[in-house]
Coordinates of C-alpha atoms in Angstrom, one line a residue:
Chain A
X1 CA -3.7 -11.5 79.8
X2 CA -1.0 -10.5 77.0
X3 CA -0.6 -11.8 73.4
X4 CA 1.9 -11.0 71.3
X5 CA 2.0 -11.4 67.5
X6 CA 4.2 -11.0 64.6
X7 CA 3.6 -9.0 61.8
X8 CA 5.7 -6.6 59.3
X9 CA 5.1 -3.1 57.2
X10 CA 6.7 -1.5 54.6
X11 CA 8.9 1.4 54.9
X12 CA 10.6 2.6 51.7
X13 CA 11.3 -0.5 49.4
X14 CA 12.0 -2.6 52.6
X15 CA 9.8 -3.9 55.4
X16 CA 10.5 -3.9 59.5
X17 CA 9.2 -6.1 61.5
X18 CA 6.4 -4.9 63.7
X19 CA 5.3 -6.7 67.5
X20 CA 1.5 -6.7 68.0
X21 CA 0.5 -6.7 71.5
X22 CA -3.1 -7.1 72.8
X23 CA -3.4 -6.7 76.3
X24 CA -6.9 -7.5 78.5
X25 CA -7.7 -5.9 81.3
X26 CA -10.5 -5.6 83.5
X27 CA -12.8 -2.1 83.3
X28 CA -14.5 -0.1 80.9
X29 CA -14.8 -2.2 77.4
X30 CA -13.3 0.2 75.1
X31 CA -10.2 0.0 72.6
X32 CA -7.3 1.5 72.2
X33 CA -4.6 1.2 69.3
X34 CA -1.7 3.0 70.2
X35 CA 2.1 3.1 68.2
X36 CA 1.2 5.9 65.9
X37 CA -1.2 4.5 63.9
X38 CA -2.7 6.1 61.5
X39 CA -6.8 6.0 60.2
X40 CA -6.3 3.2 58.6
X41 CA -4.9 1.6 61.5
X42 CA -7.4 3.2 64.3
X43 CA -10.0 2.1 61.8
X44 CA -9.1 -1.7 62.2
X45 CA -10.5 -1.8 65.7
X46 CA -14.2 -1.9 64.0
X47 CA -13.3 -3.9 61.4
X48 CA -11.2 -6.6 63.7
X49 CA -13.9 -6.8 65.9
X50 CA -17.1 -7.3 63.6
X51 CA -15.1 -10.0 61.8
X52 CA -14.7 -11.6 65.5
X53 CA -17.7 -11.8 66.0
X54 CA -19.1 -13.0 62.9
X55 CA -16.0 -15.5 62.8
X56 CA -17.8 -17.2 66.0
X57 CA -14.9 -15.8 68.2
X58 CA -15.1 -13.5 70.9
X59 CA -13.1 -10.1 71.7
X60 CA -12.1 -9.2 75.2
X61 CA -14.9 -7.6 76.9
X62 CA -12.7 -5.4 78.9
X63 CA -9.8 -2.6 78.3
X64 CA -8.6 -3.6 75.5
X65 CA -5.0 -1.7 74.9
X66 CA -3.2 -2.9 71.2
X67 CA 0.1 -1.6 71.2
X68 CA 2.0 -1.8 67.5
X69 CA 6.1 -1.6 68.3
X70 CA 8.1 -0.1 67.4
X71 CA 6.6 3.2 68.5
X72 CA 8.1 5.5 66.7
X73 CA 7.4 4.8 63.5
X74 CA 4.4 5.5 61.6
X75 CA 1.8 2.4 61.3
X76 CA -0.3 2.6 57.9
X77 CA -2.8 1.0 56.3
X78 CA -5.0 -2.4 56.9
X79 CA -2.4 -4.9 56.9
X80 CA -2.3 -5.1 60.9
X81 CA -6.0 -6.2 61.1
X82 CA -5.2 -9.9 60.9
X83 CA -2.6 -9.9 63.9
X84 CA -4.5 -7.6 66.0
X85 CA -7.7 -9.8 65.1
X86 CA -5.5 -13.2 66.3
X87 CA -4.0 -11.3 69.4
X88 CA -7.5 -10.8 70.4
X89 CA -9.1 -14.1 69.9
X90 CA -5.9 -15.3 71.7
X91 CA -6.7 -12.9 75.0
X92 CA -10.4 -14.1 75.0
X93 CA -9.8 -17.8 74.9
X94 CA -6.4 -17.6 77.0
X95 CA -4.5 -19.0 74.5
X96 CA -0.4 -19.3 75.0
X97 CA 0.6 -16.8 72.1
X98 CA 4.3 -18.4 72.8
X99 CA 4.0 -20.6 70.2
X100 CA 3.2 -17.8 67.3
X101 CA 6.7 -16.5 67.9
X102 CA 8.1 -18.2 65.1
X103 CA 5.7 -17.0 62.5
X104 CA 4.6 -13.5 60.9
X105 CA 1.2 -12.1 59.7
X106 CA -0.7 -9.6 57.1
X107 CA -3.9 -9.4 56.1
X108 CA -6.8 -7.2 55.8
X109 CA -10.2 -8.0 57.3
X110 CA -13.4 -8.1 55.6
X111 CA -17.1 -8.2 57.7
X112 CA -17.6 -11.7 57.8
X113 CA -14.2 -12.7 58.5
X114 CA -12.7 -13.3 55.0
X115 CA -9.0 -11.8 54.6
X116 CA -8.2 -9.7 51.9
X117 CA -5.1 -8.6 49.9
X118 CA -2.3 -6.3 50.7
X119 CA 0.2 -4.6 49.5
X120 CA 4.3 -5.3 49.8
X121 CA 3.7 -9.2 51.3
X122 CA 7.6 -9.8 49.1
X123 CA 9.4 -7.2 51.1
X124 CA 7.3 -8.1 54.4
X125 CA 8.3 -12.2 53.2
X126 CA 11.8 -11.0 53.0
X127 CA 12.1 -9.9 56.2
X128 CA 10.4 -12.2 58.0
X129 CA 13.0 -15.0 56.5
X130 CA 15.8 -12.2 57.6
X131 CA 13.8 -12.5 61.0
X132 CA 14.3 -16.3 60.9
X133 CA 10.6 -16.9 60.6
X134 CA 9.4 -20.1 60.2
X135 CA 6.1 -19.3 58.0
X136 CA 4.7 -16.2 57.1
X137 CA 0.5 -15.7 56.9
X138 CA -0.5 -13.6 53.8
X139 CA -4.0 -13.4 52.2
X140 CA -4.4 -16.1 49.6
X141 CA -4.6 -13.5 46.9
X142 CA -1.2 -12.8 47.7
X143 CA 0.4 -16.3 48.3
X144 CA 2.0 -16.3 45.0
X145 CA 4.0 -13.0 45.2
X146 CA 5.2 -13.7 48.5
X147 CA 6.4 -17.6 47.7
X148 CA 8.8 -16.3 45.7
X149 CA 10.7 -16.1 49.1
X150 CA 12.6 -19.0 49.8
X151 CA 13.4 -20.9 53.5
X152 CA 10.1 -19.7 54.3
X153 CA 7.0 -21.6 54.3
X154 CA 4.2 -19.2 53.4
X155 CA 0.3 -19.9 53.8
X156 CA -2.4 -18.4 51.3
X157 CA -5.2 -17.3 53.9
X158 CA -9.2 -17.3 53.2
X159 CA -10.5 -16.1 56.1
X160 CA -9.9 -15.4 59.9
X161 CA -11.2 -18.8 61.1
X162 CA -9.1 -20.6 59.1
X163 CA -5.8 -19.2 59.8
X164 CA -7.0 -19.6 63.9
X165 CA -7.9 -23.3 63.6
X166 CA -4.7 -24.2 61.6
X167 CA -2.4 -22.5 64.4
X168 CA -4.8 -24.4 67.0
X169 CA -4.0 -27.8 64.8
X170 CA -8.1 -28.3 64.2
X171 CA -7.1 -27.7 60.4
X172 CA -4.1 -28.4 58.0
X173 CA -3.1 -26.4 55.5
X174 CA -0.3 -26.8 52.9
X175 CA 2.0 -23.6 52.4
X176 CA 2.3 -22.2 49.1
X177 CA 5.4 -22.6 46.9
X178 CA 7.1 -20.8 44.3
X179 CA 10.9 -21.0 42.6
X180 CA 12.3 -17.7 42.1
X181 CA 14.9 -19.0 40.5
X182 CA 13.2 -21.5 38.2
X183 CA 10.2 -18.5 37.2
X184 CA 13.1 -16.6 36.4
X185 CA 14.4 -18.4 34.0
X186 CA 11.6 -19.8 32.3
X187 CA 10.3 -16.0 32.0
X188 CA 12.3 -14.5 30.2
X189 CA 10.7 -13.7 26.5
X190 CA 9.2 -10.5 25.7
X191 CA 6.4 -10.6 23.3
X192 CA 7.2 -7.9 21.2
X193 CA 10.3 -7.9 18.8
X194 CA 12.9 -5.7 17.1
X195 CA 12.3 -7.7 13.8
X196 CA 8.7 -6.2 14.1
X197 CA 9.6 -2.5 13.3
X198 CA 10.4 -2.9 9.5
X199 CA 13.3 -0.1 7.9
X200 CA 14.7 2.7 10.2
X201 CA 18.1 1.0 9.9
X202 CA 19.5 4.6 10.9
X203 CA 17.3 5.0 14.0
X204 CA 17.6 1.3 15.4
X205 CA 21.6 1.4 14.9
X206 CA 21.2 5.0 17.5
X207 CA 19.1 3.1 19.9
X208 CA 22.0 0.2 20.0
X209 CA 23.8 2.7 20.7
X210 CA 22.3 4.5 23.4
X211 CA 21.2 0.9 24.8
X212 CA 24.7 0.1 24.9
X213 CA 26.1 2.4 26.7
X214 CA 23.4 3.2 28.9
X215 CA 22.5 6.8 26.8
X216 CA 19.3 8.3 27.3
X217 CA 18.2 9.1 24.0
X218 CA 15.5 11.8 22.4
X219 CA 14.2 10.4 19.1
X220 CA 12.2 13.4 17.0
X221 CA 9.8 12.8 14.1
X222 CA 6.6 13.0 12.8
X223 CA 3.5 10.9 13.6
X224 CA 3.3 7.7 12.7
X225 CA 6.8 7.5 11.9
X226 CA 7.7 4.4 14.8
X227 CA 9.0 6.1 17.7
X228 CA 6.8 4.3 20.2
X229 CA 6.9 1.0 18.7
X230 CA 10.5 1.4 19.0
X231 CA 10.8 2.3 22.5
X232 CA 8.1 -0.4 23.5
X233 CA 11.2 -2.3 21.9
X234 CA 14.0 -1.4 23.6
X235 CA 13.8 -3.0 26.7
X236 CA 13.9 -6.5 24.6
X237 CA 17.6 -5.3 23.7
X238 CA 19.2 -4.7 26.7
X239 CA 20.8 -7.5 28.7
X240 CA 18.5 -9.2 30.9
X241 CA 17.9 -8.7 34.5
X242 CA 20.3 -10.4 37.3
X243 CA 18.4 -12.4 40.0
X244 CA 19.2 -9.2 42.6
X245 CA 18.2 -6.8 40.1
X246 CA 14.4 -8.4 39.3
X247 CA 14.1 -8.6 43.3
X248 CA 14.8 -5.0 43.7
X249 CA 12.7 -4.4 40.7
X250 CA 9.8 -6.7 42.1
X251 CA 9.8 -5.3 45.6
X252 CA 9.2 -1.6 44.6
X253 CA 5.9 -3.1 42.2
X254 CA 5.1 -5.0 45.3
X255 CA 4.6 -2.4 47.5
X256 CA 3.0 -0.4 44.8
X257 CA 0.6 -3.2 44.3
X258 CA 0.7 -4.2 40.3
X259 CA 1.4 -7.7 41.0
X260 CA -1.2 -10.8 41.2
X261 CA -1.3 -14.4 41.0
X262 CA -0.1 -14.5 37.5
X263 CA 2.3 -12.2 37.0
X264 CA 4.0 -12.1 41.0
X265 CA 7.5 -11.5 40.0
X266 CA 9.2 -8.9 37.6
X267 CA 11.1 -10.9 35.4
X268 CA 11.9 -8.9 32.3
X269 CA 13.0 -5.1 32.4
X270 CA 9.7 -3.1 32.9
X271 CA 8.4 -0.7 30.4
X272 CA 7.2 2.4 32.0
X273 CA 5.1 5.0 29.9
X274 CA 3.5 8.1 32.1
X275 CA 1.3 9.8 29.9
X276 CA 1.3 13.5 29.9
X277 CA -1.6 14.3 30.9
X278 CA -1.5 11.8 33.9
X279 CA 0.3 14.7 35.7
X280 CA -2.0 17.2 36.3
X281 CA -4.3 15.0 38.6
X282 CA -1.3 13.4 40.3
X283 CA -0.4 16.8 41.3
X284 CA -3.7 17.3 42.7
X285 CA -3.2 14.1 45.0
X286 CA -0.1 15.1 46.0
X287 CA -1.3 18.0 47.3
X288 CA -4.2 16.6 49.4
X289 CA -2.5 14.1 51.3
X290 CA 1.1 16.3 51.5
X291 CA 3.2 15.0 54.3
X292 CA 0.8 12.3 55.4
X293 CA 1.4 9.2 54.1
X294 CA 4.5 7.2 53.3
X295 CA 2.6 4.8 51.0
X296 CA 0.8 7.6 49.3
X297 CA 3.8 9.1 48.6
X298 CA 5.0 5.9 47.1
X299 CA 2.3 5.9 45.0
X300 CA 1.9 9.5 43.6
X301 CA 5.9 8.9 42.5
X302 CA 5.5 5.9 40.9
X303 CA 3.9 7.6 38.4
X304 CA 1.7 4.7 36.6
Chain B
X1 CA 9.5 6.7 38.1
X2 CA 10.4 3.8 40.7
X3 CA 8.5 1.5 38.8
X4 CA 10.8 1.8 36.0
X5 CA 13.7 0.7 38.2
X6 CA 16.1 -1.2 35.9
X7 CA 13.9 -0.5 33.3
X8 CA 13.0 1.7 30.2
X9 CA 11.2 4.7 31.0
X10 CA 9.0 6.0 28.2
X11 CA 8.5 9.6 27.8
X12 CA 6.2 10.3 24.8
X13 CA 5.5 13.9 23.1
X14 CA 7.7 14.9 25.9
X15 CA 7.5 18.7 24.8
X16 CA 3.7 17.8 26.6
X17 CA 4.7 17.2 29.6
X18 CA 4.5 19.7 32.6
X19 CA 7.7 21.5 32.8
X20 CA 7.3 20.7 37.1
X21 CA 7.2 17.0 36.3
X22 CA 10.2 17.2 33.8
X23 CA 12.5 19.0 36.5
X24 CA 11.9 16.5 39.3
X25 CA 13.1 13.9 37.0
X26 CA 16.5 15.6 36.8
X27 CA 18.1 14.0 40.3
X28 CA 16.8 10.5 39.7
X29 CA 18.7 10.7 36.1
X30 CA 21.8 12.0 37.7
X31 CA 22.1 9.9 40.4
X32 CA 19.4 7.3 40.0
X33 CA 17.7 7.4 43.0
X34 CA 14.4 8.9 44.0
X35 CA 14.5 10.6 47.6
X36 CA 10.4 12.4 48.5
X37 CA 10.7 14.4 51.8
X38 CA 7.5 14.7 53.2
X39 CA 6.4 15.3 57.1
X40 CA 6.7 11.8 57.6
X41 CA 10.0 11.9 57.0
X42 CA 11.9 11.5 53.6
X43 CA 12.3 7.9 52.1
X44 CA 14.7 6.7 49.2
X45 CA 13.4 4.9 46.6
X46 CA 16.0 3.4 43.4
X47 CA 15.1 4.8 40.4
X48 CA 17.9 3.6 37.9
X49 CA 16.8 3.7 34.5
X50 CA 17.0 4.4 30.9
X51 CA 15.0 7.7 29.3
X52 CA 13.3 7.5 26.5
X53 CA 12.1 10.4 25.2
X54 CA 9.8 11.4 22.4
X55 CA 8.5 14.4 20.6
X56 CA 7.4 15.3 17.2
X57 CA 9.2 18.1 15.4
X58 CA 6.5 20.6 15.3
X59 CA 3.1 21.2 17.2
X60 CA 1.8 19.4 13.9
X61 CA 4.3 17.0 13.9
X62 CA 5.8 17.4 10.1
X63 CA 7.4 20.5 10.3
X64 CA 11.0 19.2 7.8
X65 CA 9.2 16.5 6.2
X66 CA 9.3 15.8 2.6
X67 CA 6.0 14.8 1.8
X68 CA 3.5 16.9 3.9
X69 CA 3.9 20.8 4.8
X70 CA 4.1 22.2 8.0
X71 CA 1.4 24.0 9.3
X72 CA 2.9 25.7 12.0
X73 CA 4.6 29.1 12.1
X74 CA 7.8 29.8 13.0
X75 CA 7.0 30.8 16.4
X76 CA 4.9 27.9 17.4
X77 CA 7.8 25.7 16.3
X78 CA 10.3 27.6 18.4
X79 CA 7.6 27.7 21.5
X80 CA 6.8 23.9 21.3
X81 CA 10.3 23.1 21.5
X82 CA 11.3 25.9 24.6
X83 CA 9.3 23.7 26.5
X84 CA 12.4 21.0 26.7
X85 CA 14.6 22.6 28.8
X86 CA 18.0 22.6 28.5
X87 CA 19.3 21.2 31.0
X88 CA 17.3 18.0 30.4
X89 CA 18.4 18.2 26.8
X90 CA 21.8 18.3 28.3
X91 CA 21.2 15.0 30.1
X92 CA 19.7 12.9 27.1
X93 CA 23.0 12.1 25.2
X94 CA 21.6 11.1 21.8
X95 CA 19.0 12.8 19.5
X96 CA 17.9 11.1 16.7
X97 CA 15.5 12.1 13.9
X98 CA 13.3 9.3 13.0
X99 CA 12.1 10.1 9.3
X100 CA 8.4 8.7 8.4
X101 CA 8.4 5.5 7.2
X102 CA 8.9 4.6 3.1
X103 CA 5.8 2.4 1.5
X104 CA 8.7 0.1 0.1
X105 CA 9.5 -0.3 3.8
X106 CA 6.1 -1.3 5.4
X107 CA 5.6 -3.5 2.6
X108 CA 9.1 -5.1 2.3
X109 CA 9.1 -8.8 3.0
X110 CA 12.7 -8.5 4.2
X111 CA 13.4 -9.9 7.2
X112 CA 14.8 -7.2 10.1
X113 CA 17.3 -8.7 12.4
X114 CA 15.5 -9.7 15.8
X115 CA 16.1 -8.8 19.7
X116 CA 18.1 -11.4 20.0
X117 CA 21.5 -10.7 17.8
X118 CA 21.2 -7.2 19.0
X119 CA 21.1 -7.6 22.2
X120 CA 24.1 -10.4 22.1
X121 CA 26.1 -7.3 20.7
X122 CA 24.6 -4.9 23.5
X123 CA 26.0 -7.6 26.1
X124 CA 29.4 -7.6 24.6
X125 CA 29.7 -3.6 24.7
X126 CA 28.5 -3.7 28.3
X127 CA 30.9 -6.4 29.0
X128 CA 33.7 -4.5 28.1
X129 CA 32.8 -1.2 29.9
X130 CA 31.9 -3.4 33.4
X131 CA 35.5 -4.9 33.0
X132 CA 36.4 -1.2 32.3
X133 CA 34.4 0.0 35.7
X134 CA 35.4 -3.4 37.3
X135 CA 37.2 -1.0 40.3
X136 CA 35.0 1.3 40.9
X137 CA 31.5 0.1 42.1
X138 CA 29.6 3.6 40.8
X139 CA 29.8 3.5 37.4
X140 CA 28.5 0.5 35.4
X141 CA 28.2 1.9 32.1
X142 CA 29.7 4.6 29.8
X143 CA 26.8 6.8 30.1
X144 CA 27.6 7.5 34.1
X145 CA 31.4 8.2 33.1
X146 CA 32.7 11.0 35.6
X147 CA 34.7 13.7 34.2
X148 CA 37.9 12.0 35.2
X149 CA 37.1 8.4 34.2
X150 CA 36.3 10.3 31.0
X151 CA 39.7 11.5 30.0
X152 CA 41.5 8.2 31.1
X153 CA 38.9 6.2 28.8
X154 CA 38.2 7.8 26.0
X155 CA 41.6 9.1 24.1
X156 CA 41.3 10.6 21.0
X157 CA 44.0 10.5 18.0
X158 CA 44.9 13.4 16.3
X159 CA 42.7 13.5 13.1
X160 CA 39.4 12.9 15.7
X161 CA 40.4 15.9 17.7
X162 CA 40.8 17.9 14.6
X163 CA 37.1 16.5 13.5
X164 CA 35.8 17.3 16.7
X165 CA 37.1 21.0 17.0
X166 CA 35.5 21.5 13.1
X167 CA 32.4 20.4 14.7
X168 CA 32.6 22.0 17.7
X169 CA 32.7 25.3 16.2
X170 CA 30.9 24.8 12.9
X171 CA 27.8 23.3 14.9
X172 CA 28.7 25.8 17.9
X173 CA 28.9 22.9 20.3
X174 CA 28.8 23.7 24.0
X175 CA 31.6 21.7 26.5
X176 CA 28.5 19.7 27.5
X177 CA 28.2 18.3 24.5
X178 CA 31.7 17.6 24.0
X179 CA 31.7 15.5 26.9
X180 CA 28.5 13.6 25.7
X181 CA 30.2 13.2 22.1
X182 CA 33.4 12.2 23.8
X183 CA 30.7 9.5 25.7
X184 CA 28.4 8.2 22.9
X185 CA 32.1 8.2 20.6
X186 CA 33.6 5.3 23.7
X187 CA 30.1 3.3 23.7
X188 CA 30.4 3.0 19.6
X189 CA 34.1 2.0 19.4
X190 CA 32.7 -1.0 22.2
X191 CA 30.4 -2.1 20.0
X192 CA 32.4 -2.6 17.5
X193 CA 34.8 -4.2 19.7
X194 CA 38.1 -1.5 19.5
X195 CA 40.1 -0.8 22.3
X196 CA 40.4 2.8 20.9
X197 CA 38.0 5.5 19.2
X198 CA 38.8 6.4 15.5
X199 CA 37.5 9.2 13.5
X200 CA 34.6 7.3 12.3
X201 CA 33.6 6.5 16.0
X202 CA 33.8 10.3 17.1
X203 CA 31.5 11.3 13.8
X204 CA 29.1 9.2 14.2
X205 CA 28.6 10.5 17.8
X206 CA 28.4 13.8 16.2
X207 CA 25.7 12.9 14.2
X208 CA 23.4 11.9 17.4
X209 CA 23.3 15.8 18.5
X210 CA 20.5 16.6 15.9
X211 CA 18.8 19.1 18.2
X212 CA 22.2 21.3 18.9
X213 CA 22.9 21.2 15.1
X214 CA 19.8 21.9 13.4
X215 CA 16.9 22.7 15.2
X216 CA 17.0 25.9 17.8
X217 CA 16.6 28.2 15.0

């Protein structure tokens, strides 16, 4: 018995789909994940299966082999848990997985069942809508960030159970929805002003300057003086966003996970301040997971 | 840095930094893009932004100000600000000193133009320069001018290139510089809407390279 399910990871600021197949077979009953996963990944097989069980499912007592395609690239972190969690429930209770075709899942698994959040469900929407998807699964905590996708209906999940008796029609569920376009425009404002920084005519006429023509600038002075309450500033000056430049934007804090329900699409330029001494330790993760991880990478160069 | 993509990158007391972490960041500004090459393989992230730097004058921050004294010596001054390099200097095209503030200032009741009415100037200016750029898809703005696109853009009458050779050797200016001057000189005269830069234009530019002028003493 074979099942195949539809899921998607992040590679760089874009996301490729990704073909879960769980196959039963009679023999020993052991597990294997294979399609270069990595810890994360091999790790799923305990966590998949506990939440199985304590979902009131069974997994395949048998040979299990969970094969993530394409091969070739490396599979990271817990994202894969909920497809590799359905595939098996669907081998178990000999289930058609046909009918999943049209739709895409991520999600971690907790224990009991419950699904938690991820990271980079708006690049992983995006391409499942390129994939001409019909609905995508994401955790609930997520729902938001990913509805920003349009032509895809996507469903906020709570747990394992759920997601398996709404595809078996024992439960509706209504998918979440979000306006891209109409958040962007209605987000727009900033709440911090130029008006706020009182004198420095000289100063503020440099950084028009600079802001109009795309200048770095270096502004020198003593404490206290304004500098940082005038950068904090600048980004309320220059010309707002284009819709194709807040998706770019939103996609890279996607997959570096700084988004939530509230705030689940970059509407206004970011602000970025690294402090200084934020660097020493980021060197001292970069070099204990060197050449391991594309995610951790992304993460050590993000610089929060 | 990614995060900052499209954004305002905020670099305070910058002379703090590790010198490491400042060099990395010079391919992203040139070509706005961040590329890491690990064993994984090497990934591309966009990294387009604007660099906003701070530092204070002096390890005790009032070394030229009016109303405190400075309590660093020479040398600490010099070695606070070695730790800029160069060639990053070279890529941030306007210094400015920012003075501390006046009490008549803070206290002043006047009210300071808002966000708004500047940045409706800001968009005219970059209006202008994306007609400007309008054929070629790299540039988008007159700080990522190449060489070439330079010289066709921004001509100079003769009383500015007589102001900008006095400068030039007076200040002892390097060819960088002239370029950035040339630069900052074409982004002024589109603010103020001219089609092509006068004298005032090319000395006000002149007037943003505080830290070639005044300070590596």
């Amino acid at each position: 018995m074979l099942a195949k399910i539809y899921s998607a990871a992040v590679y760089g600021v874009d996301a490729y789909e990704v073909e879960v197949e769980v196959n039963g077979a009679h023999g020993e009953p052991k597990i294997f994940v294979v399609g270069l996963p990595d810890t994360a990944v091999k790790e799923s097989r305990d966590r998949v299966t506990t939440a199985i069980n304590n979902s009131g499912y069974h997994w395949p007592r048998g040979r299990t082999t969970v094969n993530l395609a394409p091969a070739d690239i490396k599979k990271e972190g817990p994202s894969f848990d909920l497809p590799i969690a359905l595939g098996m429930i669907a081998v178990t209770e000999e289930i058609d997985t046909k009918t999943f075709a049209e739709f895409s899942f991520v999600g971690e698994l907790a224990l009991d069942g419950a699904v938690r959040p991820v990271k980079g469900v708006l690049p992983v929407a995006i391409e499942a809508r390129k994939r001409g998807k019909r609905a995508l699964f994401v955790p609930e905590a997520n729902a938001h960030e990913a509805a920003m996708v349009d032509k895809i209906d996507i469903y906020g999940v709570a747990n394992l159970r759920q997601t398996f008796e709404f595809l078996r029609g024992q439960q509706p569920m209504h998918p979440t929805r979000g306006d891209m376009t109409k958040f962007f425009a209605t987000h727009q404002s900033y709440n911090v002003d130029f008006s706020d920084v009182k004198g420095q005519a000289h100063v503020k006429r440099a950084v028009e300057v600079a802001v109009a023509g795309g200048h770095n600038i270096l502004m020198i002075g003593p404490p206290g003086s304004g500098k940082s309450m005038l950068s904090k500033r600048i980004a309320t000056i220059i010309p707002p966003m284009s819709l194709e430049e807040a998706i770019e934007t939103t996609k890279i804090h996607s997959i570096a996970g700084m988004l939530d329900g509230e705030r689940s699409f970059v509407s206004t330029r970011p602000f970025r301040s690294p402090h200084h001494q934020r660097h020493r330790f980021v060197r001292r993760r970069r070099v204990s997971d060197a050449g391991r991880s594309e995610s951790g990478a992304q993460r050590r160069f993000v610089s929060r | 840095m990614s995060l900052a993509h499209n954004g305002v990158l905020f670099l305070d007391e910058l002379p703090e930094f590790k010198r490491s972490a400042l060099e990395v960041m010079r391919q992203p500004l040139e070509d706005g893009r961040v590329t890491i090459s690990r064993a994984a393989g090497s990934l591309t992230f966009p990294a387009e932004f604007m660099l906003v730097a701070a530092m204070n004058p002096c390890p005790c921050g009032y070394f030229g100000d009016l109303k405190r004294e400075c309590r660093c010596s020479p040398v600490q001054v010099q070695r606070y600000r070695q730790r800029v390099s160069g060639p990053l200097l070279d890529r941030i095209d306007l210094h400015i000193e920012v003075p501390a503030v006046e009490y008549r200032d803070v206290a002043s009741e006047r009210v300071e133009e808002n966000s708004e009415a500047i940045r409706a100037r800001v968009r005219k200016a970059r209006e202008v320069q994306q007609q400007r750029f309008a054929a070629d898809p790299k540039t988008n703005c007159n700080a990522r001018m190449a060489a070439k696109q330079l010289k066709q853009h921004s001509k100079l009458g003769a009383d500015s290139q007589e102001l900008i050779r006095i400068a030039m050797s007076e200040l002892n200016l390097s060819a960088r510089a002239y370029d950035r001057i040339l630069k900052v000189s074409r982004t002024i005269a589109d603010l103020g809407g001219k089609i092509d830069i006068s004298s005032e234009h090319v000395s006000e530019a002149i007037q943003y390279r505080t830290f070639d002028r005044t300070l590596w003493v």
